[in-house]
Short mmCIF file of C-alpha atoms in Angstrom, two decimals:
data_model
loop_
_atom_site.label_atom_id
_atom_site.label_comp_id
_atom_site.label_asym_id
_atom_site.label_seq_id
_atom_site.Cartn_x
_atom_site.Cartn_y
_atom_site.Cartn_z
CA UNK A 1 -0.64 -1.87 -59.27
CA UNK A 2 -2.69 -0.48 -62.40
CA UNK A 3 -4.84 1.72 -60.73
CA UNK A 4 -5.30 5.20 -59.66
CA UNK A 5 -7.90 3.85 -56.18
CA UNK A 6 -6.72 6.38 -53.45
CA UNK A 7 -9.41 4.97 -51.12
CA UNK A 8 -11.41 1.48 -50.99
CA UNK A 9 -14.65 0.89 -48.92
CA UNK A 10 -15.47 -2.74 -47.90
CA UNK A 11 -18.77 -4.03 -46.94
CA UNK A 12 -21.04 -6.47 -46.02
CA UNK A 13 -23.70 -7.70 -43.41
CA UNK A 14 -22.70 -8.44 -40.24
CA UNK A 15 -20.23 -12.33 -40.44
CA UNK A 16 -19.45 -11.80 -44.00
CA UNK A 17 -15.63 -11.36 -43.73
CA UNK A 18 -15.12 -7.77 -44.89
CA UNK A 19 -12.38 -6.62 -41.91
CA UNK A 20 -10.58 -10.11 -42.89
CA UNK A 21 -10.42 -8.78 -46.94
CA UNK A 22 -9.92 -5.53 -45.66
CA UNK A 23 -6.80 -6.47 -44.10
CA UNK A 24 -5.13 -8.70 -46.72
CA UNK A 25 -6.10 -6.23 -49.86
CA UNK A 26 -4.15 -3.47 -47.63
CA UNK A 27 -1.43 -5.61 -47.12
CA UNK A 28 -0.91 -7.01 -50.44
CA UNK A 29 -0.68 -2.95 -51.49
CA UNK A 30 1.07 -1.88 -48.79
CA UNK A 31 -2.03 0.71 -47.73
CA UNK A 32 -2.97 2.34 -44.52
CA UNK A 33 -5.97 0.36 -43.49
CA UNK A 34 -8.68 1.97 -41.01
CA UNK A 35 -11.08 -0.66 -39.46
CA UNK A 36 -13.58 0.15 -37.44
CA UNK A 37 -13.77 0.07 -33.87
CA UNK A 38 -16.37 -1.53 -32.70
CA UNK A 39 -15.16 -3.93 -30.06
CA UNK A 40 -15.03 -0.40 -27.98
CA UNK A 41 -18.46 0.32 -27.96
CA UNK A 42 -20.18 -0.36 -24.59
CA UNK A 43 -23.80 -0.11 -26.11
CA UNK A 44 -22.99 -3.20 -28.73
CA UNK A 45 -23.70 -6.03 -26.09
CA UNK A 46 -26.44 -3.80 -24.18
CA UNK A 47 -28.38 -3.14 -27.87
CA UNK A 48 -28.22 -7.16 -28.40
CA UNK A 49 -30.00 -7.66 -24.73
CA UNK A 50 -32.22 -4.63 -25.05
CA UNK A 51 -32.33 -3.46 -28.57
CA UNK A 52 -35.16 -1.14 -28.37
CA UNK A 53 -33.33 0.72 -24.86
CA UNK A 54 -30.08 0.38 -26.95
CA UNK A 55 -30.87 1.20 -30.50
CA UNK A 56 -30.49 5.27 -30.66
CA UNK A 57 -27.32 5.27 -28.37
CA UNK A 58 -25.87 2.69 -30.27
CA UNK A 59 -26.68 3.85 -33.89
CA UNK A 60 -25.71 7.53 -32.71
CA UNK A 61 -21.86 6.61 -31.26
CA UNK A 62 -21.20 4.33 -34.15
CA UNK A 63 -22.20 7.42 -36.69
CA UNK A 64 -20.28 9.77 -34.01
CA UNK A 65 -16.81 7.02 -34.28
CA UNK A 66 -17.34 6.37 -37.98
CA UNK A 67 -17.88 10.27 -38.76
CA UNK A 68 -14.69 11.07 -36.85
CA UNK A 69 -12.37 8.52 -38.38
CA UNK A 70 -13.22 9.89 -41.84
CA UNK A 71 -12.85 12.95 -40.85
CA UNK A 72 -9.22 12.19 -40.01
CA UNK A 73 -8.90 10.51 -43.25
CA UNK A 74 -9.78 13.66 -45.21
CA UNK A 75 -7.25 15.65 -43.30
CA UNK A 76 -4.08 13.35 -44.19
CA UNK A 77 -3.83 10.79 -41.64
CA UNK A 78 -2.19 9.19 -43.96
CA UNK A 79 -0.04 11.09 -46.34
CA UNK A 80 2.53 8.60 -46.66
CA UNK A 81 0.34 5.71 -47.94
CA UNK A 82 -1.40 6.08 -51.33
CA UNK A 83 -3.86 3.89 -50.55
CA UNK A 84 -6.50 3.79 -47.68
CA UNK A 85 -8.73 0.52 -47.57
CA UNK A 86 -11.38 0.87 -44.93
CA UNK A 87 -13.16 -2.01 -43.59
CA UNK A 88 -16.59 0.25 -43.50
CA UNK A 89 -18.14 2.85 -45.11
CA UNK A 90 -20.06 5.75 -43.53
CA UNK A 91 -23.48 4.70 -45.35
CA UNK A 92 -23.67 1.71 -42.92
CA UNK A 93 -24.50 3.92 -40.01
CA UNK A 94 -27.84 4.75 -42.64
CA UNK A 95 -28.60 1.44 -43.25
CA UNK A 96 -28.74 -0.25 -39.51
CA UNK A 97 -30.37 2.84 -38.23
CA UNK A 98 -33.30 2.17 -41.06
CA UNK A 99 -33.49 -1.82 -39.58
CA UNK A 100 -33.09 -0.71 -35.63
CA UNK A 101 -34.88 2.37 -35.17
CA UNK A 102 -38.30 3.47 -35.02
CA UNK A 103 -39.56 6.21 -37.27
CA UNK A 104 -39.30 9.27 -35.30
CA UNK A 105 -35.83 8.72 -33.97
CA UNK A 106 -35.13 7.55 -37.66
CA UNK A 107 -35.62 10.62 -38.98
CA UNK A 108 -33.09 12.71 -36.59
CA UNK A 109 -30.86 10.32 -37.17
CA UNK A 110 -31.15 11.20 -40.99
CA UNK A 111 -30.78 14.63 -40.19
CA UNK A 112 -27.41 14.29 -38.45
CA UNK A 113 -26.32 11.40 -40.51
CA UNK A 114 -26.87 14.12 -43.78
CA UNK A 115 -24.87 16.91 -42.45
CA UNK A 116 -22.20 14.48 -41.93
CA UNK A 117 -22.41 12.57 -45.04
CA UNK A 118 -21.68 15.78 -46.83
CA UNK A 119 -18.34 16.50 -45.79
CA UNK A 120 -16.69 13.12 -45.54
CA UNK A 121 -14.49 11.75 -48.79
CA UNK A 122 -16.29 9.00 -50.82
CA UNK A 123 -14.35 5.76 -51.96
CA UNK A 124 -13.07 5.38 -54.96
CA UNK A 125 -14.59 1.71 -55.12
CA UNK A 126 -16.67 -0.04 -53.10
CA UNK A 127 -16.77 -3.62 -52.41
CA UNK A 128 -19.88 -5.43 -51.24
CA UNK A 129 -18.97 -9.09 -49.70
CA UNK A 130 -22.67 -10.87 -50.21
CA UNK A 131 -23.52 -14.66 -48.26
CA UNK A 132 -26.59 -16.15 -47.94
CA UNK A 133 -28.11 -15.61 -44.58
CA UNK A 134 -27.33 -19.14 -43.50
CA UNK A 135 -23.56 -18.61 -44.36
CA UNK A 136 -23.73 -15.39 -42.41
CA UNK A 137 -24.74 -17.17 -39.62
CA UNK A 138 -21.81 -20.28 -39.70
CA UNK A 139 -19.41 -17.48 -39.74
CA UNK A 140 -21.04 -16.07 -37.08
CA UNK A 141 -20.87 -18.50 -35.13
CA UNK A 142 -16.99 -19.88 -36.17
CA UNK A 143 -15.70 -16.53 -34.80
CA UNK A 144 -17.48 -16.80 -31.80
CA UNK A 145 -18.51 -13.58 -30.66
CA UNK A 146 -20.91 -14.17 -27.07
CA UNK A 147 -22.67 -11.62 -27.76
CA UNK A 148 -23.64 -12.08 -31.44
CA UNK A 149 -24.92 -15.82 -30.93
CA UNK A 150 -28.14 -14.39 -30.33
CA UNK A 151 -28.86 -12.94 -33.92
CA UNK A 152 -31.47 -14.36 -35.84
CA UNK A 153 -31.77 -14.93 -39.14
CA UNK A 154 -35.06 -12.55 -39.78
CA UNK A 155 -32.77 -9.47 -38.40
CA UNK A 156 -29.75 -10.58 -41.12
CA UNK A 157 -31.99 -10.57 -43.77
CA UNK A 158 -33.66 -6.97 -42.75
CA UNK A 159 -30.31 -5.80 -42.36
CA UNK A 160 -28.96 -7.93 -46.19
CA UNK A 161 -32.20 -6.18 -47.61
CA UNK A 162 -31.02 -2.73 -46.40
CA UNK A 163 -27.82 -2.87 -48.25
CA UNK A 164 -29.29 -4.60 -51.65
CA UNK A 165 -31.41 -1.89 -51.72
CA UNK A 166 -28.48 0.74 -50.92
CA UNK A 167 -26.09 -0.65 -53.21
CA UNK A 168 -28.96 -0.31 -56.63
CA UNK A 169 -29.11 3.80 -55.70
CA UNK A 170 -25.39 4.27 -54.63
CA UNK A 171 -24.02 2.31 -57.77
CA UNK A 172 -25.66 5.02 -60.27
CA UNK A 173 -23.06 7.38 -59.59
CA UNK A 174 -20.11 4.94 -58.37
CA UNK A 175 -18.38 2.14 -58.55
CA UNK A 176 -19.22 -1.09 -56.82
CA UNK A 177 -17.83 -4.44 -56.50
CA UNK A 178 -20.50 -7.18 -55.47
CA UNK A 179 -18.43 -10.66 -54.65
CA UNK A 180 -20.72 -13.83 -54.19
CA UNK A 181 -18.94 -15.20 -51.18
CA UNK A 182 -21.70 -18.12 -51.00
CA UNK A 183 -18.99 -20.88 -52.80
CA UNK A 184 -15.78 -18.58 -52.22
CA UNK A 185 -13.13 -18.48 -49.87
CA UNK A 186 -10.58 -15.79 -50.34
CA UNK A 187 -8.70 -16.82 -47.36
CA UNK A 188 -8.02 -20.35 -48.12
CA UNK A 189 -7.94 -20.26 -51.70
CA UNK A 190 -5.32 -18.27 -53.27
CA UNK A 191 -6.86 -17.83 -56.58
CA UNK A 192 -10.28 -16.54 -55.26
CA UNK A 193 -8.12 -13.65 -53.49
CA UNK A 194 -6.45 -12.96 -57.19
CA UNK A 195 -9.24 -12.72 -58.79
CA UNK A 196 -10.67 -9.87 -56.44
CA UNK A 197 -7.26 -8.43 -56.96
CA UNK A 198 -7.85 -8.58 -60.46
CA UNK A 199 -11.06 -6.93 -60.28
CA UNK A 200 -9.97 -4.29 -58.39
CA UNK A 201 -7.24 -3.49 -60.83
CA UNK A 202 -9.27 -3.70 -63.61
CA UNK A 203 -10.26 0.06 -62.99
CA UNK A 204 -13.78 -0.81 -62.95
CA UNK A 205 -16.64 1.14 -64.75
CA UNK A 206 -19.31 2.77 -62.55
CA UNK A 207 -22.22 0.66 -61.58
CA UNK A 208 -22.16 -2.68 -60.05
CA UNK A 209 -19.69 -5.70 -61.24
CA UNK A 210 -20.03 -9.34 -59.81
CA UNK A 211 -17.27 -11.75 -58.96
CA UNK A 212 -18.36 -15.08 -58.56
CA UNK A 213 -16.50 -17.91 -57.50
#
């Protein structure tokens, strides 16, 4: 492996496969992989029902889970692997509060969100998996989630707007990997997951570089 990564961020808007690359990139290196844990929360179905009852409890203990796994991260959770690929990255707790909250509770959330931000480790790349919104929504409904068949396609593209606009400021200062998943399939086609792998190993410049398939 030709590269000095100690810690990889993958991303993407909700159906776009990042926990599935997330899991084969830390296989193929043999690196501790952190997903997150969302499955847990008990506000994820209320929000979908109720979203404007469910919005500040939801964004909060997602920050709150998110915050602490880092945390644990930056104190040597895992010393024995020299790689950590995590299938989130603390930013995204920023971005869906922007799209679900209203102003006011927006800006405490900042607030919190900023004294956290501060003191959590920042990846040494991070990859962006980008679909269309009506590919977002196939996949979303493939995997078959109950309680994300409800979506809609005006609340993926708030949400794919959110991170477009994230990714232009972030990438000043880092390094960012954008893949057009829109005609790719890293799972079923060997060569597409290569040539991420290749990327990745290229030791990538900062800003943002595309992979398209």
């Amino acid at each position: 492996m030709g590269m000095n990564y100690r810690y990889i961020a993958v991303e993407g808007n909700i159906g776009s496969g990042k926990t599935t690359l997330s899991k084969m990139i830390a296989e193929h290196y043999g690196a501790a992989l952190m997903l997150e844990e969302f499955e847990n929360n008990e506000f994820l179905p209320k929000f979908y029902s109720n979203p404007e009852r469910y919005a500040f409890p939801l964004e909060l203990s997602f920050l709150a889970e998110r915050f602490q796994q880092l945390k644990d991260l930056q104190h040597g959770a895992n010393l024995f692997q020299p790689l950590t690929v995590c299938d989130y990255y603390l930013s995204k707790s920023l971005i869906f509060a922007r799209t679900n909250l209203n102003d006011d509770e927006y800006k405490l959330f900042w607030k919190l969100f900023n004294i956290m931000f501060q003191s959590i480790p920042k990846p040494d790349l991070l990859i962006y998996l980008y679909a269309s919104v009506e590919k977002l929504r196939s996949n979303i409904r493939k995997r078959g989630r109950e309680y994300e068949q409800k979506i809609e396609a005006e609340y993926l593209e708030k949400i794919q707007s959110q991170y477009l606009e994230f990714l232009n400021k972030y990438a000043g200062q880092s390094r960012v990997l954008l893949i057009n998943m829109e005609n790719g399939d890293f799972v079923k086609s060997t060569s597409n997951f290569n040539a991420i792998l290749d990327k990745i190993e290229n030791q990538l410049v900062e800003g943002i570089q595309t992979l398209n398939f």
